[in-house]
PDB file of C-alpha atoms and ligand atoms in Angstrom:
ATOM      1  CA  UNK A   1      12.983  10.154 -13.449  1.00 95.00           C
ATOM      2  CA  UNK A   2      11.075   9.378 -10.135  1.00 96.00           C
ATOM      3  CA  UNK A   3       8.518   6.807 -10.763  1.00 98.00           C
ATOM      4  CA  UNK A   4       6.225   5.788  -8.403  1.00 98.00           C
ATOM      5  CA  UNK A   5       4.600   2.283  -8.433  1.00 98.00           C
ATOM      6  CA  UNK A   6       1.299   1.271  -5.883  1.00 98.00           C
ATOM      7  CA  UNK A   7       0.078  -2.258  -6.688  1.00 98.00           C
ATOM      8  CA  UNK A   8      -1.989  -4.494  -5.155  1.00 98.00           C
ATOM      9  CA  UNK A   9      -2.146  -8.239  -5.877  1.00 98.00           C
ATOM     10  CA  UNK A  10      -3.629 -11.057  -4.217  1.00 98.00           C
ATOM     11  CA  UNK A  11      -2.158 -13.568  -4.999  1.00 98.00           C
ATOM     12  CA  UNK A  12       1.515 -12.539  -6.602  1.00 98.00           C
ATOM     13  CA  UNK A  13       1.033 -12.257  -9.929  1.00 98.00           C
ATOM     14  CA  UNK A  14       0.656  -8.407 -10.625  1.00 99.00           C
ATOM     15  CA  UNK A  15       3.217  -7.679  -8.218  1.00 98.00           C
ATOM     16  CA  UNK A  16       5.981  -9.664  -9.619  1.00 98.00           C
ATOM     17  CA  UNK A  17       4.405  -7.760 -12.828  1.00 99.00           C
ATOM     18  CA  UNK A  18       4.692  -4.311 -11.316  1.00 98.00           C
ATOM     19  CA  UNK A  19       8.008  -5.261  -9.835  1.00 98.00           C
ATOM     20  CA  UNK A  20       9.600  -6.610 -13.389  1.00 98.00           C
ATOM     21  CA  UNK A  21       8.772  -2.461 -14.078  1.00 98.00           C
ATOM     22  CA  UNK A  22      10.210  -1.164 -11.198  1.00 98.00           C
ATOM     23  CA  UNK A  23      13.911  -3.231 -12.041  1.00 98.00           C
ATOM     24  CA  UNK A  24      13.337  -2.234 -15.604  1.00 98.00           C
ATOM     25  CA  UNK A  25      13.594   1.591 -15.171  1.00 98.00           C
ATOM     26  CA  UNK A  26      15.501   1.555 -11.161  1.00 97.00           C
ATOM     27  CA  UNK A  27      19.087   1.618 -13.029  1.00 94.00           C
ATOM     28  CA  UNK A  28      18.125   5.040 -14.939  1.00 95.00           C
ATOM     29  CA  UNK A  29      15.471   6.731 -13.024  1.00 97.00           C
ATOM     30  CA  UNK A  30      14.420   6.829  -8.601  1.00 97.00           C
ATOM     31  CA  UNK A  31      11.459   4.352  -8.542  1.00 98.00           C
ATOM     32  CA  UNK A  32       9.359   3.686  -6.085  1.00 98.00           C
ATOM     33  CA  UNK A  33       7.401   0.511  -5.473  1.00 98.00           C
ATOM     34  CA  UNK A  34       4.190   0.449  -3.342  1.00 98.00           C
ATOM     35  CA  UNK A  35       2.047  -2.708  -2.098  1.00 98.00           C
ATOM     36  CA  UNK A  36      -1.245  -0.664  -1.728  1.00 98.00           C
ATOM     37  CA  UNK A  37      -1.258   0.502   2.313  1.00 95.00           C
ATOM     38  CA  UNK A  38      -5.549   0.446   3.374  1.00 90.00           C
ATOM     39  CA  UNK A  39      -5.926   3.389   5.131  1.00 88.00           C
ATOM     40  CA  UNK A  40      -2.193   4.708   4.383  1.00 92.00           C
ATOM     41  CA  UNK A  41      -1.468   7.612   1.109  1.00 92.00           C
ATOM     42  CA  UNK A  42       1.011   6.457  -0.932  1.00 95.00           C
ATOM     43  CA  UNK A  43       3.490  10.581  -1.278  1.00 93.00           C
ATOM     44  CA  UNK A  44       2.830  12.837  -4.578  1.00 94.00           C
ATOM     45  CA  UNK A  45       5.766  14.960  -3.726  1.00 93.00           C
ATOM     46  CA  UNK A  46       8.187  15.011  -6.015  1.00 94.00           C
ATOM     47  CA  UNK A  47       6.534  12.090  -8.002  1.00 96.00           C
ATOM     48  CA  UNK A  48       6.670  12.730 -11.894  1.00 95.00           C
ATOM     49  CA  UNK A  49       5.019   9.406 -13.258  1.00 97.00           C
ATOM     50  CA  UNK A  50       2.752   7.644 -10.984  1.00 97.00           C
ATOM     51  CA  UNK A  51       1.583   3.827 -12.354  1.00 98.00           C
ATOM     52  CA  UNK A  52      -0.920   1.929 -10.550  1.00 98.00           C
ATOM     53  CA  UNK A  53      -2.122  -1.685 -11.224  1.00 98.00           C
ATOM     54  CA  UNK A  54      -4.516  -4.007  -9.931  1.00 98.00           C
ATOM     55  CA  UNK A  55      -5.947  -7.739 -10.588  1.00 98.00           C
ATOM     56  CA  UNK A  56      -8.828  -7.210 -11.763  1.00 98.00           C
ATOM     57  CA  UNK A  57     -11.838  -9.088  -9.703  1.00 98.00           C
ATOM     58  CA  UNK A  58     -15.454  -8.935 -11.442  1.00 97.00           C
ATOM     59  CA  UNK A  59     -14.617  -6.981 -13.684  1.00 98.00           C
ATOM     60  CA  UNK A  60     -13.214  -4.305 -11.763  1.00 98.00           C
ATOM     61  CA  UNK A  61      -9.320  -2.782  -9.619  1.00 98.00           C
ATOM     62  CA  UNK A  62      -9.914  -4.148  -5.964  1.00 98.00           C
ATOM     63  CA  UNK A  63     -11.768  -2.474  -3.410  1.00 98.00           C
ATOM     64  CA  UNK A  64      -8.003  -1.635  -1.954  1.00 98.00           C
ATOM     65  CA  UNK A  65      -7.013   0.732  -4.798  1.00 98.00           C
ATOM     66  CA  UNK A  66     -10.340   1.946  -5.331  1.00 97.00           C
ATOM     67  CA  UNK A  67      -9.818   3.395  -1.803  1.00 96.00           C
ATOM     68  CA  UNK A  68      -6.754   4.689  -2.225  1.00 96.00           C
ATOM     69  CA  UNK A  69      -7.509   6.991  -5.402  1.00 95.00           C
ATOM     70  CA  UNK A  70     -10.705   7.977  -3.977  1.00 93.00           C
ATOM     71  CA  UNK A  71      -7.751   9.111  -0.981  1.00 92.00           C
ATOM     72  CA  UNK A  72      -5.618  10.988  -3.136  1.00 89.00           C
ATOM     73  CA  UNK A  73      -5.654  14.246  -2.814  1.00 83.00           C
ATOM     74  CA  UNK A  74      -6.804  16.787  -5.990  1.00 80.00           C
ATOM     75  CA  UNK A  75      -3.692  19.273  -6.081  1.00 77.00           C
ATOM     76  CA  UNK A  76      -0.932  17.062  -5.987  1.00 77.00           C
ATOM     77  CA  UNK A  77      -2.691  15.134  -9.023  1.00 83.00           C
ATOM     78  CA  UNK A  78      -3.452  18.223 -11.221  1.00 87.00           C
ATOM     79  CA  UNK A  79      -1.281  17.649 -14.523  1.00 88.00           C
ATOM     80  CA  UNK A  80       0.549  14.173 -12.963  1.00 94.00           C
ATOM     81  CA  UNK A  81       1.649  11.797 -15.882  1.00 96.00           C
ATOM     82  CA  UNK A  82       0.551   8.617 -15.199  1.00 97.00           C
ATOM     83  CA  UNK A  83      -0.502   5.324 -16.300  1.00 98.00           C
ATOM     84  CA  UNK A  84      -2.766   2.484 -15.036  1.00 98.00           C
ATOM     85  CA  UNK A  85      -1.922  -1.660 -15.881  1.00 98.00           C
ATOM     86  CA  UNK A  86      -4.176  -4.887 -14.490  1.00 98.00           C
ATOM     87  CA  UNK A  87      -3.757  -8.717 -14.572  1.00 98.00           C
ATOM     88  CA  UNK A  88      -6.803  -9.844 -15.827  1.00 98.00           C
ATOM     89  CA  UNK A  89      -7.512 -14.260 -17.200  1.00 97.00           C
ATOM     90  CA  UNK A  90      -6.222 -14.536 -20.740  1.00 97.00           C
ATOM     91  CA  UNK A  91      -9.421 -15.514 -22.865  1.00 95.00           C
ATOM     92  CA  UNK A  92      -8.159 -18.546 -24.930  1.00 94.00           C
ATOM     93  CA  UNK A  93      -7.505 -20.520 -20.585  1.00 93.00           C
ATOM     94  CA  UNK A  94     -12.479 -19.418 -20.593  1.00 94.00           C
ATOM     95  CA  UNK A  95     -14.619 -22.087 -20.962  1.00 93.00           C
ATOM     96  CA  UNK A  96     -16.837 -22.592 -22.843  1.00 93.00           C
ATOM     97  CA  UNK A  97     -16.764 -19.723 -24.613  1.00 91.00           C
ATOM     98  CA  UNK A  98     -19.642 -17.253 -24.210  1.00 92.00           C
ATOM     99  CA  UNK A  99     -18.387 -17.198 -20.768  1.00 95.00           C
ATOM    100  CA  UNK A 100     -15.146 -15.477 -22.208  1.00 94.00           C
ATOM    101  CA  UNK A 101     -17.524 -13.022 -23.939  1.00 95.00           C
ATOM    102  CA  UNK A 102     -18.853 -11.890 -20.290  1.00 94.00           C
ATOM    103  CA  UNK A 103     -15.211 -11.363 -19.232  1.00 92.00           C
ATOM    104  CA  UNK A 104     -14.201  -9.653 -22.267  1.00 93.00           C
ATOM    105  CA  UNK A 105     -17.078  -7.036 -22.044  1.00 94.00           C
ATOM    106  CA  UNK A 106     -17.411  -6.945 -18.704  1.00 95.00           C
ATOM    107  CA  UNK A 107     -14.231  -5.262 -19.091  1.00 96.00           C
ATOM    108  CA  UNK A 108     -10.797  -5.065 -16.792  1.00 98.00           C
ATOM    109  CA  UNK A 109      -9.478  -2.816 -13.648  1.00 98.00           C
ATOM    110  CA  UNK A 110      -6.640  -0.958 -15.645  1.00 98.00           C
ATOM    111  CA  UNK A 111      -9.261   1.192 -17.442  1.00 98.00           C
ATOM    112  CA  UNK A 112     -11.552   2.118 -14.695  1.00 97.00           C
ATOM    113  CA  UNK A 113      -7.654   2.760 -12.839  1.00 98.00           C
ATOM    114  CA  UNK A 114      -7.434   4.920 -15.582  1.00 97.00           C
ATOM    115  CA  UNK A 115     -11.050   6.558 -15.814  1.00 96.00           C
ATOM    116  CA  UNK A 116     -10.377   7.476 -11.977  1.00 95.00           C
ATOM    117  CA  UNK A 117      -7.194   8.810 -12.766  1.00 95.00           C
ATOM    118  CA  UNK A 118      -8.103  11.681 -15.862  1.00 94.00           C
ATOM    119  CA  UNK A 119     -11.031  12.401 -12.857  1.00 92.00           C
ATOM    120  CA  UNK A 120      -8.504  13.144 -10.882  1.00 90.00           C
ATOM    121  CA  UNK A 121      -6.738  15.720 -13.018  1.00 92.00           C
ATOM    122  CA  UNK A 122      -3.654  13.667 -13.694  1.00 95.00           C
ATOM    123  CA  UNK A 123      -2.473  13.686 -17.257  1.00 95.00           C
ATOM    124  CA  UNK A 124      -2.162   9.707 -19.805  1.00 96.00           C
ATOM    125  CA  UNK A 125       1.340   9.503 -19.492  1.00 96.00           C
ATOM    126  CA  UNK A 126       0.212   5.832 -21.976  1.00 96.00           C
ATOM    127  CA  UNK A 127      -3.108   4.096 -22.793  1.00 96.00           C
ATOM    128  CA  UNK A 128      -3.639   1.376 -20.155  1.00 98.00           C
ATOM    129  CA  UNK A 129      -2.798  -2.239 -20.204  1.00 98.00           C
ATOM    130  CA  UNK A 130      -3.534  -5.955 -19.011  1.00 98.00           C
ATOM    131  CA  UNK A 131      -0.592  -8.881 -18.736  1.00 98.00           C
ATOM    132  CA  UNK A 132      -2.408 -11.687 -18.703  1.00 98.00           C
ATOM    133  CA  UNK A 133      -2.339 -15.342 -15.716  1.00 98.00           C
ATOM    134  CA  UNK A 134      -3.361 -18.462 -17.186  1.00 98.00           C
ATOM    135  CA  UNK A 135      -6.024 -18.950 -14.313  1.00 96.00           C
ATOM    136  CA  UNK A 136      -7.331 -17.345 -11.587  1.00 97.00           C
ATOM    137  CA  UNK A 137      -3.458 -18.298  -9.067  1.00 98.00           C
ATOM    138  CA  UNK A 138      -1.570 -17.946 -11.709  1.00 98.00           C
ATOM    139  CA  UNK A 139       0.879 -17.974 -13.147  1.00 98.00           C
ATOM    140  CA  UNK A 140       1.667 -14.746 -15.641  1.00 98.00           C
ATOM    141  CA  UNK A 141       2.046 -16.286 -19.356  1.00 98.00           C
ATOM    142  CA  UNK A 142       5.541 -16.481 -20.643  1.00 98.00           C
ATOM    143  CA  UNK A 143       6.574 -13.052 -21.293  1.00 98.00           C
ATOM    144  CA  UNK A 144       4.202 -10.856 -19.908  1.00 98.00           C
ATOM    145  CA  UNK A 145       7.070  -9.798 -17.045  1.00 98.00           C
ATOM    146  CA  UNK A 146       9.353  -8.902 -20.317  1.00 98.00           C
ATOM    147  CA  UNK A 147       6.509  -7.733 -22.177  1.00 98.00           C
ATOM    148  CA  UNK A 148       5.734  -5.517 -17.936  1.00 98.00           C
ATOM    149  CA  UNK A 149       9.034  -3.892 -18.559  1.00 98.00           C
ATOM    150  CA  UNK A 150       9.329  -2.775 -22.032  1.00 98.00           C
ATOM    151  CA  UNK A 151       5.681  -1.288 -20.937  1.00 98.00           C
ATOM    152  CA  UNK A 152       7.009   0.799 -18.504  1.00 98.00           C
ATOM    153  CA  UNK A 153      10.821   1.652 -20.224  1.00 97.00           C
ATOM    154  CA  UNK A 154       7.565   3.618 -23.169  1.00 97.00           C
ATOM    155  CA  UNK A 155       6.239   5.827 -20.046  1.00 97.00           C
ATOM    156  CA  UNK A 156       9.243   6.120 -19.353  1.00 96.00           C
ATOM    157  CA  UNK A 157      10.803   7.433 -22.905  1.00 94.00           C
ATOM    158  CA  UNK A 158       7.165   8.723 -24.121  1.00 89.00           C
ATOM    159  CA  UNK A 159       7.309  11.419 -20.741  1.00 85.00           C
ATOM    160  CA  UNK A 160      11.640  11.978 -21.790  1.00 82.00           C
ATOM    161  CA  UNK A 161      10.641  12.963 -25.406  1.00 82.00           C
ATOM    162  CA  UNK A 162       8.248  15.537 -23.485  1.00 82.00           C
ATOM    163  CA  UNK A 163      10.455  17.618 -21.647  1.00 79.00           C
ATOM    164  CA  UNK A 164      13.423  17.234 -23.975  1.00 79.00           C
ATOM    165  CA  UNK A 165      10.503  18.420 -26.300  1.00 82.00           C
ATOM    166  CA  UNK A 166       9.130  21.275 -23.386  1.00 75.00           C
TER     167      UNK A 166
HETATM  168  C1  FMN B 201     -13.028 -12.836  -7.858  1.00 92.47           C
HETATM  169  C2  FMN B 201     -12.712 -12.737  -7.998  1.00 92.47           C
HETATM  170  C3  FMN B 201     -12.692 -12.167  -9.335  1.00 92.47           C
HETATM  171  C4  FMN B 201     -11.837 -11.878 -11.149  1.00 92.47           C
HETATM  172  N1  FMN B 201     -12.123 -11.045 -11.564  1.00 92.47           N
HETATM  173  C5  FMN B 201     -12.030 -11.093 -12.782  1.00 92.47           C
HETATM  174  C6  FMN B 201     -12.526 -10.621 -13.929  1.00 92.47           C
HETATM  175  O1  FMN B 201     -13.596  -9.240 -14.212  1.00 92.47           O
HETATM  176  N2  FMN B 201     -11.751 -10.354 -15.685  1.00 92.47           N
HETATM  177  C7  FMN B 201     -10.274 -11.339 -15.664  1.00 92.47           C
HETATM  178  O2  FMN B 201      -9.856 -11.470 -16.340  1.00 92.47           O
HETATM  179  N3  FMN B 201     -10.439 -11.722 -14.641  1.00 92.47           N
HETATM  180  C8  FMN B 201     -10.558 -11.849 -13.220  1.00 92.47           C
HETATM  181  N4  FMN B 201     -10.250 -12.441 -12.226  1.00 92.47           N
HETATM  182  C9  FMN B 201      -9.042 -13.363 -11.794  1.00 92.47           C
HETATM  183  C10 FMN B 201      -8.349 -12.196 -11.564  1.00 92.47           C
HETATM  184  O3  FMN B 201      -7.534 -10.951 -13.148  1.00 92.47           O
HETATM  185  C11 FMN B 201      -5.885 -13.933 -11.541  1.00 92.47           C
HETATM  186  O4  FMN B 201      -6.479 -13.341  -9.880  1.00 92.47           O
HETATM  187  C12 FMN B 201      -5.216 -11.752 -10.945  1.00 92.47           C
HETATM  188  O5  FMN B 201      -5.545 -11.759 -12.354  1.00 92.47           O
HETATM  189  C13 FMN B 201      -4.331 -12.354 -10.499  1.00 92.47           C
HETATM  190  O6  FMN B 201      -3.355 -11.320  -9.615  1.00 92.47           O
HETATM  191  P1  FMN B 201      -3.052 -11.492  -8.572  1.00 92.47           P
HETATM  192  O7  FMN B 201      -1.997 -12.399  -8.349  1.00 92.47           O
HETATM  193  O8  FMN B 201      -2.006 -10.118  -8.417  1.00 92.47           O
HETATM  194  O9  FMN B 201      -4.323 -10.965  -7.310  1.00 92.47           O
HETATM  195  C14 FMN B 201     -11.195 -12.926 -11.449  1.00 92.47           C
HETATM  196  C15 FMN B 201     -10.221 -13.312 -10.233  1.00 92.47           C
HETATM  197  C16 FMN B 201     -11.090 -13.853  -9.230  1.00 92.47           C
HETATM  198  C17 FMN B 201     -10.725 -14.781  -7.714  1.00 92.47           C
END
């Protein structure tokens, strides 16, 4: 399967998650891993699964990811399988407790990315998910790269099963 993973990352944690996904898929799939490049639209030719990831900043994806999603051409996206992920603060590390509530209720980048992908005509390949950091600059919580690898493998396995059944 041809997979494109596009991500943004300010401190490197989201990039590490994206890399863990790419490395998990590479033995069996054709994987392109790209950092978002402002003003540049990724080439979607031949892509069967698009994965978009961003750090959550102010409950949303980064401006670069939002601009990329706006700039993607409509036609190549119609029916394209896609999934979103984000990185976000581990709620257990947020003090005081009322701030935890604000962060949780405010929402996360993955949800926004997923909505935009649907708006652009993509078919969601698996529910958006978030990977946890222990502070603004990281590090990632233990086990999150492994969870990212498993999440990406699960997405691809589901798409393969759908293709097989078609
Ligand atoms: C300005 C700013 C806003 C942030 N807003 C949120 C937020 O709304 N929710 C959250 O869970 N984490 C928030 N964070 C923490 C980021 O999610 C964290 O820095 C990011 O996951 C690290 O990923 P990166 O290393 O790829 O940049 C924020 C961090 C910064 C610097």
